[in-house]
Every structure is written in C-alpha cells, then in structure tokens.
PDB file of C-alpha atoms in Angstrom:
ATOM      1  CA  UNK A   1    -105.303  35.345 -18.156  1.00 42.00           C
ATOM      2  CA  UNK A   2    -104.168  38.791 -17.388  1.00 46.00           C
ATOM      3  CA  UNK A   3    -107.605  40.699 -17.999  1.00 47.00           C
ATOM      4  CA  UNK A   4    -108.547  42.617 -14.179  1.00 57.00           C
ATOM      5  CA  UNK A   5    -112.076  40.486 -14.511  1.00 79.00           C
ATOM      6  CA  UNK A   6    -110.472  37.066 -14.970  1.00 86.00           C
ATOM      7  CA  UNK A   7    -112.449  35.696 -11.975  1.00 86.00           C
ATOM      8  CA  UNK A   8    -115.439  37.441 -12.117  1.00 83.00           C
ATOM      9  CA  UNK A   9    -115.561  34.850 -15.988  1.00 81.00           C
ATOM     10  CA  UNK A  10    -118.133  31.766 -15.640  1.00 76.00           C
ATOM     11  CA  UNK A  11    -116.483  29.939 -18.347  1.00 79.00           C
ATOM     12  CA  UNK A  12    -113.034  29.676 -18.447  1.00 85.00           C
ATOM     13  CA  UNK A  13    -111.867  26.183 -19.334  1.00 86.00           C
ATOM     14  CA  UNK A  14    -109.710  24.072 -16.294  1.00 87.00           C
ATOM     15  CA  UNK A  15    -107.032  24.334 -18.779  1.00 88.00           C
ATOM     16  CA  UNK A  16    -106.866  27.709 -19.124  1.00 90.00           C
ATOM     17  CA  UNK A  17    -107.399  27.994 -15.206  1.00 93.00           C
ATOM     18  CA  UNK A  18    -103.383  28.934 -13.772  1.00 94.00           C
ATOM     19  CA  UNK A  19    -101.060  27.182 -11.732  1.00 95.00           C
ATOM     20  CA  UNK A  20     -99.954  27.838  -8.061  1.00 96.00           C
ATOM     21  CA  UNK A  21     -96.043  28.197  -9.640  1.00 96.00           C
ATOM     22  CA  UNK A  22     -98.124  31.517 -11.560  1.00 96.00           C
ATOM     23  CA  UNK A  23    -100.198  32.702  -9.392  1.00 96.00           C
ATOM     24  CA  UNK A  24     -97.288  33.159  -6.756  1.00 96.00           C
ATOM     25  CA  UNK A  25     -95.321  34.571  -9.749  1.00 95.00           C
ATOM     26  CA  UNK A  26     -97.497  37.062 -10.566  1.00 94.00           C
ATOM     27  CA  UNK A  27     -98.320  38.446  -7.484  1.00 94.00           C
ATOM     28  CA  UNK A  28     -97.361  41.110  -5.242  1.00 94.00           C
ATOM     29  CA  UNK A  29     -94.767  39.942  -2.993  1.00 95.00           C
ATOM     30  CA  UNK A  30     -95.088  42.035   0.193  1.00 94.00           C
ATOM     31  CA  UNK A  31     -99.005  40.897   0.206  1.00 95.00           C
ATOM     32  CA  UNK A  32     -98.766  37.568  -0.484  1.00 96.00           C
ATOM     33  CA  UNK A  33     -96.098  37.888   3.310  1.00 96.00           C
ATOM     34  CA  UNK A  34     -98.318  40.920   4.837  1.00 94.00           C
ATOM     35  CA  UNK A  35    -101.002  37.674   4.645  1.00 95.00           C
ATOM     36  CA  UNK A  36     -98.684  34.724   5.596  1.00 95.00           C
ATOM     37  CA  UNK A  37     -96.883  36.883   8.728  1.00 94.00           C
ATOM     38  CA  UNK A  38    -101.076  38.322   9.588  1.00 92.00           C
ATOM     39  CA  UNK A  39    -102.536  34.679   8.888  1.00 91.00           C
ATOM     40  CA  UNK A  40    -100.644  31.953   8.993  1.00 90.00           C
ATOM     41  CA  UNK A  41     -97.761  33.439  11.455  1.00 89.00           C
ATOM     42  CA  UNK A  42    -100.699  35.552  13.873  1.00 84.00           C
ATOM     43  CA  UNK A  43     -99.180  34.888  17.425  1.00 81.00           C
ATOM     44  CA  UNK A  44     -95.874  34.713  16.563  1.00 85.00           C
ATOM     45  CA  UNK A  45     -94.920  38.014  14.338  1.00 82.00           C
ATOM     46  CA  UNK A  46     -97.077  39.763  16.325  1.00 81.00           C
ATOM     47  CA  UNK A  47     -94.669  39.102  19.830  1.00 84.00           C
ATOM     48  CA  UNK A  48     -91.738  39.179  18.130  1.00 85.00           C
ATOM     49  CA  UNK A  49     -89.549  42.146  17.986  1.00 89.00           C
ATOM     50  CA  UNK A  50     -89.099  44.779  14.462  1.00 90.00           C
ATOM     51  CA  UNK A  51     -85.871  42.505  14.345  1.00 92.00           C
ATOM     52  CA  UNK A  52     -87.413  39.864  14.700  1.00 91.00           C
ATOM     53  CA  UNK A  53     -89.672  40.262  12.213  1.00 91.00           C
ATOM     54  CA  UNK A  54     -87.919  41.073   9.027  1.00 93.00           C
ATOM     55  CA  UNK A  55     -85.986  38.453   9.380  1.00 93.00           C
ATOM     56  CA  UNK A  56     -88.800  36.291   8.926  1.00 93.00           C
ATOM     57  CA  UNK A  57     -90.340  38.664   6.300  1.00 93.00           C
ATOM     58  CA  UNK A  58     -86.387  37.909   4.689  1.00 94.00           C
ATOM     59  CA  UNK A  59     -87.116  34.073   5.385  1.00 94.00           C
ATOM     60  CA  UNK A  60     -90.863  33.359   3.641  1.00 95.00           C
ATOM     61  CA  UNK A  61     -89.890  35.689   0.645  1.00 95.00           C
ATOM     62  CA  UNK A  62     -86.516  33.201   0.545  1.00 95.00           C
ATOM     63  CA  UNK A  63     -88.912  30.017  -0.170  1.00 95.00           C
ATOM     64  CA  UNK A  64     -90.835  32.286  -1.922  1.00 96.00           C
ATOM     65  CA  UNK A  65     -88.283  32.972  -4.814  1.00 95.00           C
ATOM     66  CA  UNK A  66     -87.842  29.024  -4.546  1.00 95.00           C
ATOM     67  CA  UNK A  67     -91.444  28.286  -5.148  1.00 95.00           C
ATOM     68  CA  UNK A  68     -90.711  30.875  -8.855  1.00 95.00           C
ATOM     69  CA  UNK A  69     -88.134  29.451 -10.070  1.00 95.00           C
ATOM     70  CA  UNK A  70     -88.238  25.530  -8.863  1.00 94.00           C
ATOM     71  CA  UNK A  71     -88.538  23.750 -12.723  1.00 93.00           C
ATOM     72  CA  UNK A  72     -92.294  22.192 -12.446  1.00 88.00           C
ATOM     73  CA  UNK A  73     -94.388  19.327 -13.835  1.00 75.00           C
ATOM     74  CA  UNK A  74     -96.934  19.825 -15.936  1.00 89.00           C
ATOM     75  CA  UNK A  75    -100.048  21.728 -15.104  1.00 92.00           C
ATOM     76  CA  UNK A  76    -102.295  18.900 -14.037  1.00 90.00           C
ATOM     77  CA  UNK A  77    -104.986  17.640 -16.283  1.00 89.00           C
ATOM     78  CA  UNK A  78    -107.229  16.445 -12.571  1.00 88.00           C
ATOM     79  CA  UNK A  79    -105.710  18.106  -9.727  1.00 92.00           C
ATOM     80  CA  UNK A  80    -107.149  21.974  -8.165  1.00 94.00           C
ATOM     81  CA  UNK A  81    -107.314  24.566  -4.904  1.00 96.00           C
ATOM     82  CA  UNK A  82    -109.546  26.131  -4.545  1.00 95.00           C
ATOM     83  CA  UNK A  83    -110.829  28.323  -1.341  1.00 96.00           C
ATOM     84  CA  UNK A  84    -112.837  27.422   1.440  1.00 94.00           C
ATOM     85  CA  UNK A  85    -114.450  29.391   4.773  1.00 95.00           C
ATOM     86  CA  UNK A  86    -113.341  28.508   7.615  1.00 93.00           C
ATOM     87  CA  UNK A  87    -114.142  28.559  11.087  1.00 94.00           C
ATOM     88  CA  UNK A  88    -113.323  28.055  15.000  1.00 91.00           C
ATOM     89  CA  UNK A  89    -114.481  28.556  17.536  1.00 89.00           C
ATOM     90  CA  UNK A  90    -112.260  31.019  20.373  1.00 84.00           C
ATOM     91  CA  UNK A  91    -112.993  28.634  23.103  1.00 75.00           C
ATOM     92  CA  UNK A  92    -111.645  31.421  26.020  1.00 74.00           C
ATOM     93  CA  UNK A  93    -114.013  34.468  24.248  1.00 79.00           C
ATOM     94  CA  UNK A  94    -116.847  33.427  22.479  1.00 81.00           C
ATOM     95  CA  UNK A  95    -115.825  35.044  19.292  1.00 88.00           C
ATOM     96  CA  UNK A  96    -116.083  32.699  16.048  1.00 90.00           C
ATOM     97  CA  UNK A  97    -113.432  34.184  13.971  1.00 91.00           C
ATOM     98  CA  UNK A  98    -113.302  32.383   9.922  1.00 93.00           C
ATOM     99  CA  UNK A  99    -110.891  32.868   7.374  1.00 93.00           C
ATOM    100  CA  UNK A 100    -109.617  31.238   3.772  1.00 95.00           C
ATOM    101  CA  UNK A 101    -107.936  28.583   2.502  1.00 95.00           C
ATOM    102  CA  UNK A 102    -107.091  27.039   0.052  1.00 95.00           C
ATOM    103  CA  UNK A 103    -108.060  23.500  -0.453  1.00 94.00           C
ATOM    104  CA  UNK A 104    -107.198  20.860  -2.534  1.00 95.00           C
ATOM    105  CA  UNK A 105    -109.818  18.403  -4.721  1.00 92.00           C
ATOM    106  CA  UNK A 106    -109.684  15.759  -7.864  1.00 90.00           C
ATOM    107  CA  UNK A 107    -111.835  15.927 -10.364  1.00 87.00           C
ATOM    108  CA  UNK A 108    -112.192  12.302  -9.420  1.00 86.00           C
ATOM    109  CA  UNK A 109    -113.760  13.413  -5.960  1.00 85.00           C
ATOM    110  CA  UNK A 110    -116.559  14.999  -7.987  1.00 85.00           C
ATOM    111  CA  UNK A 111    -119.441  12.428  -8.081  1.00 84.00           C
ATOM    112  CA  UNK A 112    -118.539  11.282  -5.081  1.00 84.00           C
ATOM    113  CA  UNK A 113    -119.417  15.471  -3.881  1.00 83.00           C
ATOM    114  CA  UNK A 114    -122.616  15.400  -6.484  1.00 85.00           C
ATOM    115  CA  UNK A 115    -124.286  12.230  -3.712  1.00 84.00           C
ATOM    116  CA  UNK A 116    -123.255  14.165  -0.934  1.00 82.00           C
ATOM    117  CA  UNK A 117    -125.028  17.901  -1.625  1.00 81.00           C
ATOM    118  CA  UNK A 118    -127.265  15.907  -3.849  1.00 75.00           C
ATOM    119  CA  UNK A 119    -130.838  15.923  -2.252  1.00 65.00           C
ATOM    120  CA  UNK A 120    -131.980  11.452  -1.938  1.00 59.00           C
ATOM    121  CA  UNK A 121    -135.035  10.512  -2.437  1.00 54.00           C
ATOM    122  CA  UNK A 122    -138.094  11.229   0.119  1.00 52.00           C
ATOM    123  CA  UNK A 123    -138.190   6.542   1.261  1.00 49.00           C
ATOM    124  CA  UNK A 124    -135.008   6.110   0.874  1.00 49.00           C
ATOM    125  CA  UNK A 125    -133.756   9.573   2.962  1.00 46.00           C
ATOM    126  CA  UNK A 126    -135.597   7.886   5.211  1.00 44.00           C
ATOM    127  CA  UNK A 127    -134.385   4.431   5.727  1.00 44.00           C
ATOM    128  CA  UNK A 128    -130.939   5.563   6.752  1.00 44.00           C
ATOM    129  CA  UNK A 129    -131.776   8.249   8.938  1.00 42.00           C
ATOM    130  CA  UNK A 130    -130.484  11.063   7.619  1.00 44.00           C
ATOM    131  CA  UNK A 131    -130.666  13.979   5.031  1.00 47.00           C
ATOM    132  CA  UNK A 132    -127.787  13.752   2.619  1.00 49.00           C
ATOM    133  CA  UNK A 133    -123.666  11.780   2.553  1.00 59.00           C
ATOM    134  CA  UNK A 134    -119.809  12.876   3.917  1.00 70.00           C
ATOM    135  CA  UNK A 135    -118.936  14.990   1.864  1.00 75.00           C
ATOM    136  CA  UNK A 136    -116.187  14.201   0.183  1.00 72.00           C
ATOM    137  CA  UNK A 137    -112.590  13.650   2.973  1.00 75.00           C
ATOM    138  CA  UNK A 138    -110.461  17.046   2.443  1.00 80.00           C
ATOM    139  CA  UNK A 139    -106.812  15.696   0.189  1.00 88.00           C
ATOM    140  CA  UNK A 140    -103.871  17.377   2.129  1.00 90.00           C
ATOM    141  CA  UNK A 141    -100.780  18.106   0.028  1.00 92.00           C
ATOM    142  CA  UNK A 142     -97.534  19.070   2.516  1.00 91.00           C
ATOM    143  CA  UNK A 143     -96.050  15.560   1.687  1.00 91.00           C
ATOM    144  CA  UNK A 144     -96.667  16.289  -1.492  1.00 92.00           C
ATOM    145  CA  UNK A 145     -93.458  17.229  -3.273  1.00 93.00           C
ATOM    146  CA  UNK A 146     -93.378  21.260  -4.360  1.00 94.00           C
ATOM    147  CA  UNK A 147     -92.410  20.362  -8.034  1.00 94.00           C
ATOM    148  CA  UNK A 148     -96.656  18.748  -8.089  1.00 94.00           C
ATOM    149  CA  UNK A 149     -98.234  21.004  -5.323  1.00 95.00           C
ATOM    150  CA  UNK A 150     -97.232  24.553  -7.310  1.00 96.00           C
ATOM    151  CA  UNK A 151     -98.370  23.272 -10.710  1.00 95.00           C
ATOM    152  CA  UNK A 152    -101.648  22.198  -9.289  1.00 96.00           C
ATOM    153  CA  UNK A 153    -104.666  24.082 -10.794  1.00 95.00           C
ATOM    154  CA  UNK A 154    -106.166  27.415  -9.396  1.00 96.00           C
ATOM    155  CA  UNK A 155    -109.907  28.690  -9.389  1.00 94.00           C
ATOM    156  CA  UNK A 156    -109.561  31.952  -6.956  1.00 93.00           C
ATOM    157  CA  UNK A 157    -113.249  32.520  -9.072  1.00 90.00           C
ATOM    158  CA  UNK A 158    -116.709  33.147  -6.497  1.00 87.00           C
ATOM    159  CA  UNK A 159    -117.798  35.720  -3.765  1.00 87.00           C
ATOM    160  CA  UNK A 160    -113.732  36.437  -2.974  1.00 92.00           C
ATOM    161  CA  UNK A 161    -112.053  39.731  -2.703  1.00 92.00           C
ATOM    162  CA  UNK A 162    -108.756  40.464  -2.952  1.00 93.00           C
ATOM    163  CA  UNK A 163    -107.994  40.520   0.771  1.00 94.00           C
ATOM    164  CA  UNK A 164    -109.243  36.805   0.571  1.00 95.00           C
ATOM    165  CA  UNK A 165    -107.753  35.635  -2.438  1.00 95.00           C
ATOM    166  CA  UNK A 166    -104.920  36.601  -0.718  1.00 96.00           C
ATOM    167  CA  UNK A 167    -105.503  34.636   2.046  1.00 96.00           C
ATOM    168  CA  UNK A 168    -105.969  31.449  -0.107  1.00 96.00           C
ATOM    169  CA  UNK A 169    -102.560  31.837  -2.257  1.00 97.00           C
ATOM    170  CA  UNK A 170    -100.729  32.593   1.527  1.00 97.00           C
ATOM    171  CA  UNK A 171    -102.963  29.179   2.900  1.00 96.00           C
ATOM    172  CA  UNK A 172    -101.396  26.737  -0.078  1.00 96.00           C
ATOM    173  CA  UNK A 173     -98.229  28.942   0.494  1.00 96.00           C
ATOM    174  CA  UNK A 174     -98.389  27.673   4.806  1.00 95.00           C
ATOM    175  CA  UNK A 175    -100.018  23.727   4.154  1.00 95.00           C
ATOM    176  CA  UNK A 176     -96.600  23.320   1.397  1.00 95.00           C
ATOM    177  CA  UNK A 177     -94.477  25.002   4.023  1.00 94.00           C
ATOM    178  CA  UNK A 178     -95.574  22.734   6.916  1.00 92.00           C
ATOM    179  CA  UNK A 179     -91.794  20.788   6.947  1.00 91.00           C
ATOM    180  CA  UNK A 180     -89.936  23.889   6.265  1.00 91.00           C
ATOM    181  CA  UNK A 181     -88.960  26.016   4.487  1.00 90.00           C
ATOM    182  CA  UNK A 182     -85.628  24.845   2.428  1.00 90.00           C
ATOM    183  CA  UNK A 183     -86.592  22.552  -0.560  1.00 90.00           C
ATOM    184  CA  UNK A 184     -84.325  20.164   0.552  1.00 89.00           C
ATOM    185  CA  UNK A 185     -84.435  19.176   4.030  1.00 89.00           C
ATOM    186  CA  UNK A 186     -88.012  19.788   2.895  1.00 91.00           C
ATOM    187  CA  UNK A 187     -87.900  16.719   0.318  1.00 90.00           C
ATOM    188  CA  UNK A 188     -86.147  15.605   3.490  1.00 91.00           C
ATOM    189  CA  UNK A 189     -88.370  16.142   6.090  1.00 89.00           C
ATOM    190  CA  UNK A 190     -91.606  14.868   3.749  1.00 88.00           C
ATOM    191  CA  UNK A 191     -88.865  10.962   3.533  1.00 89.00           C
ATOM    192  CA  UNK A 192     -89.144  10.617   6.627  1.00 89.00           C
ATOM    193  CA  UNK A 193     -92.507  10.540   6.969  1.00 88.00           C
ATOM    194  CA  UNK A 194     -93.554   9.460   4.833  1.00 86.00           C
ATOM    195  CA  UNK A 195     -91.770   6.490   5.666  1.00 86.00           C
ATOM    196  CA  UNK A 196     -92.882   6.910   9.020  1.00 86.00           C
ATOM    197  CA  UNK A 197     -96.828   7.086   8.270  1.00 83.00           C
ATOM    198  CA  UNK A 198     -95.787   3.230   6.850  1.00 82.00           C
ATOM    199  CA  UNK A 199     -94.840   1.577   9.982  1.00 82.00           C
ATOM    200  CA  UNK A 200     -96.932   3.810  11.824  1.00 76.00           C
ATOM    201  CA  UNK A 201     -99.966   0.645  10.814  1.00 63.00           C
ATOM    202  CA  UNK A 202     -97.700  -1.127  12.280  1.00 60.00           C
ATOM    203  CA  UNK A 203     -96.087  -0.321  15.991  1.00 62.00           C
ATOM    204  CA  UNK A 204    -100.163   1.423  16.960  1.00 60.00           C
ATOM    205  CA  UNK A 205    -101.094  -1.951  18.755  1.00 53.00           C
ATOM    206  CA  UNK A 206     -97.663  -1.489  20.047  1.00 52.00           C
ATOM    207  CA  UNK A 207     -97.065   1.594  21.356  1.00 52.00           C
ATOM    208  CA  UNK A 208     -98.783   2.758  23.801  1.00 40.00           C
ATOM    209  CA  UNK A 209     -99.547   6.273  25.467  1.00 43.00           C
ATOM    210  CA  UNK A 210     -97.810   8.863  27.206  1.00 45.00           C
ATOM    211  CA  UNK A 211     -97.496   7.759  30.822  1.00 43.00           C
ATOM    212  CA  UNK A 212     -97.133  11.373  32.331  1.00 42.00           C
ATOM    213  CA  UNK A 213     -95.652  10.674  34.691  1.00 42.00           C
ATOM    214  CA  UNK A 214     -92.707  13.732  33.926  1.00 42.00           C
ATOM    215  CA  UNK A 215     -90.477  14.833  36.581  1.00 41.00           C
ATOM    216  CA  UNK A 216     -92.286  18.152  36.868  1.00 43.00           C
ATOM    217  CA  UNK A 217     -95.433  16.852  37.282  1.00 43.00           C
ATOM    218  CA  UNK A 218     -96.340  17.549  40.827  1.00 44.00           C
ATOM    219  CA  UNK A 219     -94.578  20.786  40.597  1.00 43.00           C
ATOM    220  CA  UNK A 220     -96.960  21.817  38.079  1.00 41.00           C
ATOM    221  CA  UNK A 221     -99.921  20.807  40.246  1.00 40.00           C
ATOM    222  CA  UNK A 222     -98.514  22.510  42.667  1.00 39.00           C
ATOM    223  CA  UNK A 223     -97.807  25.387  40.717  1.00 42.00           C
ATOM    224  CA  UNK A 224    -102.073  25.418  39.570  1.00 45.00           C
ATOM    225  CA  UNK A 225    -103.289  24.423  42.898  1.00 45.00           C
ATOM    226  CA  UNK A 226    -102.315  27.707  44.177  1.00 50.00           C
ATOM    227  CA  UNK A 227    -104.567  30.318  46.841  1.00 46.00           C
ATOM    228  CA  UNK A 228    -103.827  33.442  46.145  1.00 50.00           C
ATOM    229  CA  UNK A 229    -103.142  34.899  49.646  1.00 49.00           C
ATOM    230  CA  UNK A 230    -107.077  36.309  51.946  1.00 51.00           C
ATOM    231  CA  UNK A 231    -108.775  34.135  48.845  1.00 53.00           C
ATOM    232  CA  UNK A 232    -112.197  32.986  50.931  1.00 59.00           C
ATOM    233  CA  UNK A 233    -112.721  28.756  51.354  1.00 57.00           C
ATOM    234  CA  UNK A 234    -115.280  28.294  48.482  1.00 64.00           C
ATOM    235  CA  UNK A 235    -112.834  30.111  46.382  1.00 68.00           C
ATOM    236  CA  UNK A 236    -109.944  27.866  47.897  1.00 69.00           C
ATOM    237  CA  UNK A 237    -111.760  24.545  47.207  1.00 72.00           C
ATOM    238  CA  UNK A 238    -112.453  25.865  43.536  1.00 71.00           C
ATOM    239  CA  UNK A 239    -109.092  26.565  43.443  1.00 72.00           C
ATOM    240  CA  UNK A 240    -107.716  23.014  44.578  1.00 73.00           C
ATOM    241  CA  UNK A 241    -110.856  21.321  43.141  1.00 74.00           C
ATOM    242  CA  UNK A 242    -109.231  22.990  39.388  1.00 72.00           C
ATOM    243  CA  UNK A 243    -105.895  22.256  39.821  1.00 75.00           C
ATOM    244  CA  UNK A 244    -106.915  18.088  39.986  1.00 77.00           C
ATOM    245  CA  UNK A 245    -109.685  18.721  37.192  1.00 73.00           C
ATOM    246  CA  UNK A 246    -112.805  17.674  39.506  1.00 75.00           C
ATOM    247  CA  UNK A 247    -113.553  21.498  38.281  1.00 67.00           C
ATOM    248  CA  UNK A 248    -118.077  22.325  38.592  1.00 65.00           C
ATOM    249  CA  UNK A 249    -119.421  22.687  35.192  1.00 65.00           C
ATOM    250  CA  UNK A 250    -120.636  26.268  35.105  1.00 69.00           C
ATOM    251  CA  UNK A 251    -124.280  25.109  32.895  1.00 70.00           C
ATOM    252  CA  UNK A 252    -124.671  29.196  31.929  1.00 71.00           C
ATOM    253  CA  UNK A 253    -121.815  29.223  30.069  1.00 75.00           C
ATOM    254  CA  UNK A 254    -120.933  26.092  29.014  1.00 77.00           C
ATOM    255  CA  UNK A 255    -125.040  26.248  27.702  1.00 82.00           C
ATOM    256  CA  UNK A 256    -123.936  29.746  25.805  1.00 82.00           C
ATOM    257  CA  UNK A 257    -120.244  27.448  24.757  1.00 83.00           C
ATOM    258  CA  UNK A 258    -123.372  24.448  22.814  1.00 86.00           C
ATOM    259  CA  UNK A 259    -125.062  26.642  21.671  1.00 89.00           C
ATOM    260  CA  UNK A 260    -121.774  28.573  19.395  1.00 89.00           C
ATOM    261  CA  UNK A 261    -119.553  24.840  18.558  1.00 89.00           C
ATOM    262  CA  UNK A 262    -123.344  24.306  17.395  1.00 92.00           C
ATOM    263  CA  UNK A 263    -123.503  27.100  15.503  1.00 92.00           C
ATOM    264  CA  UNK A 264    -119.419  26.893  14.505  1.00 93.00           C
ATOM    265  CA  UNK A 265    -120.588  23.557  13.392  1.00 92.00           C
ATOM    266  CA  UNK A 266    -124.070  24.310  11.014  1.00 93.00           C
ATOM    267  CA  UNK A 267    -121.433  27.511   9.503  1.00 94.00           C
ATOM    268  CA  UNK A 268    -118.683  24.978   8.358  1.00 93.00           C
ATOM    269  CA  UNK A 269    -121.076  22.583   7.182  1.00 91.00           C
ATOM    270  CA  UNK A 270    -122.914  25.370   4.880  1.00 92.00           C
ATOM    271  CA  UNK A 271    -119.152  26.320   3.772  1.00 93.00           C
ATOM    272  CA  UNK A 272    -118.030  23.010   2.626  1.00 91.00           C
ATOM    273  CA  UNK A 273    -121.156  22.852   0.272  1.00 90.00           C
ATOM    274  CA  UNK A 274    -120.724  25.401  -1.263  1.00 92.00           C
ATOM    275  CA  UNK A 275    -117.580  24.188  -1.450  1.00 93.00           C
ATOM    276  CA  UNK A 276    -118.148  22.185  -3.650  1.00 91.00           C
ATOM    277  CA  UNK A 277    -120.802  23.130  -5.742  1.00 90.00           C
ATOM    278  CA  UNK A 278    -118.259  25.490  -6.859  1.00 90.00           C
ATOM    279  CA  UNK A 279    -116.074  23.022  -7.822  1.00 92.00           C
ATOM    280  CA  UNK A 280    -118.369  20.872  -9.323  1.00 90.00           C
ATOM    281  CA  UNK A 281    -119.290  24.425 -11.533  1.00 88.00           C
ATOM    282  CA  UNK A 282    -116.146  23.707 -11.705  1.00 88.00           C
ATOM    283  CA  UNK A 283    -115.595  20.495 -13.084  1.00 85.00           C
ATOM    284  CA  UNK A 284    -117.863  19.909 -14.952  1.00 82.00           C
ATOM    285  CA  UNK A 285    -115.091  22.357 -17.043  1.00 73.00           C
ATOM    286  CA  UNK A 286    -112.935  20.174 -17.317  1.00 59.00           C
ATOM    287  CA  UNK A 287    -114.643  16.765 -18.284  1.00 56.00           C
ATOM    288  CA  UNK A 288    -116.229  19.025 -20.794  1.00 49.00           C
ATOM    289  CA  UNK A 289    -112.215  19.367 -21.925  1.00 50.00           C
TER     290      UNK A 289
END
C-alpha cells in the first residue's frame, strides 16, 4: 500500500484498499489544507486577511488531527469513495469550472449502475423512448458519523494526478465537516438534522413558503431601481424594468447561455458514466473477494 505505484495498479483487491482515515494520516497535511483552502474555502480565503487565513488553517489542522486520532469502526466491506469530475457553469462570466470530488458508492449500487451503462436492446430502447436508464442517485455522507465515514474504502486509481487526488480528499473532508469542525458539535448537529428530516415529511404539507414581505423589501426595490444621473430614457426604462423583474431577455446572450448549459450537462453525464465504469471495475473485485 505504501508503494509509489499503488494507484497505477489494476489488480488491488477491494479488501486491501486504504480507508479514508489511513489516507488522511499518511497524506501531506500542508498540501491537503492548501487544497481545502483553494477548492472549498476559495471565496472566503481570498477575502480574508493574513491573520484570518492563519486561523482558518489552524482550525482545519485541528479537525484533521481529530479525524486521524478518532477510534473508527472496522474498514467498510461495502462502501467506497472514488474521485468524480464535476462541471459547473458560471452564468455571469460564461466560464465552465471543473472540479474533482469524492463520491460515495456502495457495492449494492453495482447492478443499477450496470443497467444504466449497458445499452438496451433496440426494441426496448424504442419502447421506452430513451437510450439508457438513469444512474444511481449520489449517496451523501454529511449525516454519517465521522467514525463511519473514516472507515470507507478509498480508490484513487485512474487518470488522476497528485493535485486531483488531494482535491478528492479535500472534498471528502469538506463533506464530513458540513455541520462543523469539532467532533462533538458535529454529532449534536447531525442528530438535530436527522430529527428535522424525520419531522419534515409530516410538517411539509402545513408549511408555507416565505411571504417575501420583509421590512427592507421596499428599500431594496428602490435601490435596485436607482437610475444614474444623465441616463437616457431607454436606460431609465431598462433599469426600472430590471428592478421589477421585467427586463427583456437578450436572445444573443440567452442562446449562448443555453448552449453552455447543454454542454455542461453533457460533460456531467459523461463524467457520471466514467465514474460508474470505474466503480463497476472495482465492484467486480469486491464481489470476487
């Protein structure tokens, strides 16, 4: 497991895969904290003064130390984290952002993934009106206790270079710390959230959305409708229309945005297919074991 070419091997048995805790113990802490700061805390870290950035790094280091020292369950026999590409469109700039995250899959997902990837018979495809089945839903682990998440197996093999492997570990850390960076506080918040989710099903019918009538709404609308001095009649009309949500769409820009949305969707579909193909190759070794 310590060999430098471990991730280049295709014949590693499932039971020999390292756990998330093992990788957090042996990885370079400075590089991992750097990946978390750059990928998960990008906006906040960029705006922070040096003193604040040092405090953020110290807090991340304390959380990592707690994860490394935590007594965990036995290594999982069915759960595995794998890197997965994600693409997102920034509407304002039109830029497509690519990230590598750690997604959780279970060996029980293998059959559903196999059906989604395998091309159906021609007659069945015509009858259903679609070319393939949907992929299995992504499994979140923000509500899982740290003791459970740290016992997940991890497979970082594939076309990933060093920076991307650290991105995947940073993503797993970020998912685990969704409710905070202190173990005791996370447990309390996870328990509260689980209770809220159990009550949501019963209470959802009686709840109503926010009425949007906050005390500052009028002032906000006026601020949004501010017309610069010297504006033309056309600019005045455009500003006021924008304030009331009545701005005319720009077809030129709208078509460009729609094309980018379709492209991002295709990239994410392809990335999902590649993710499940890598998982199926791994799952076959796990079943064989």
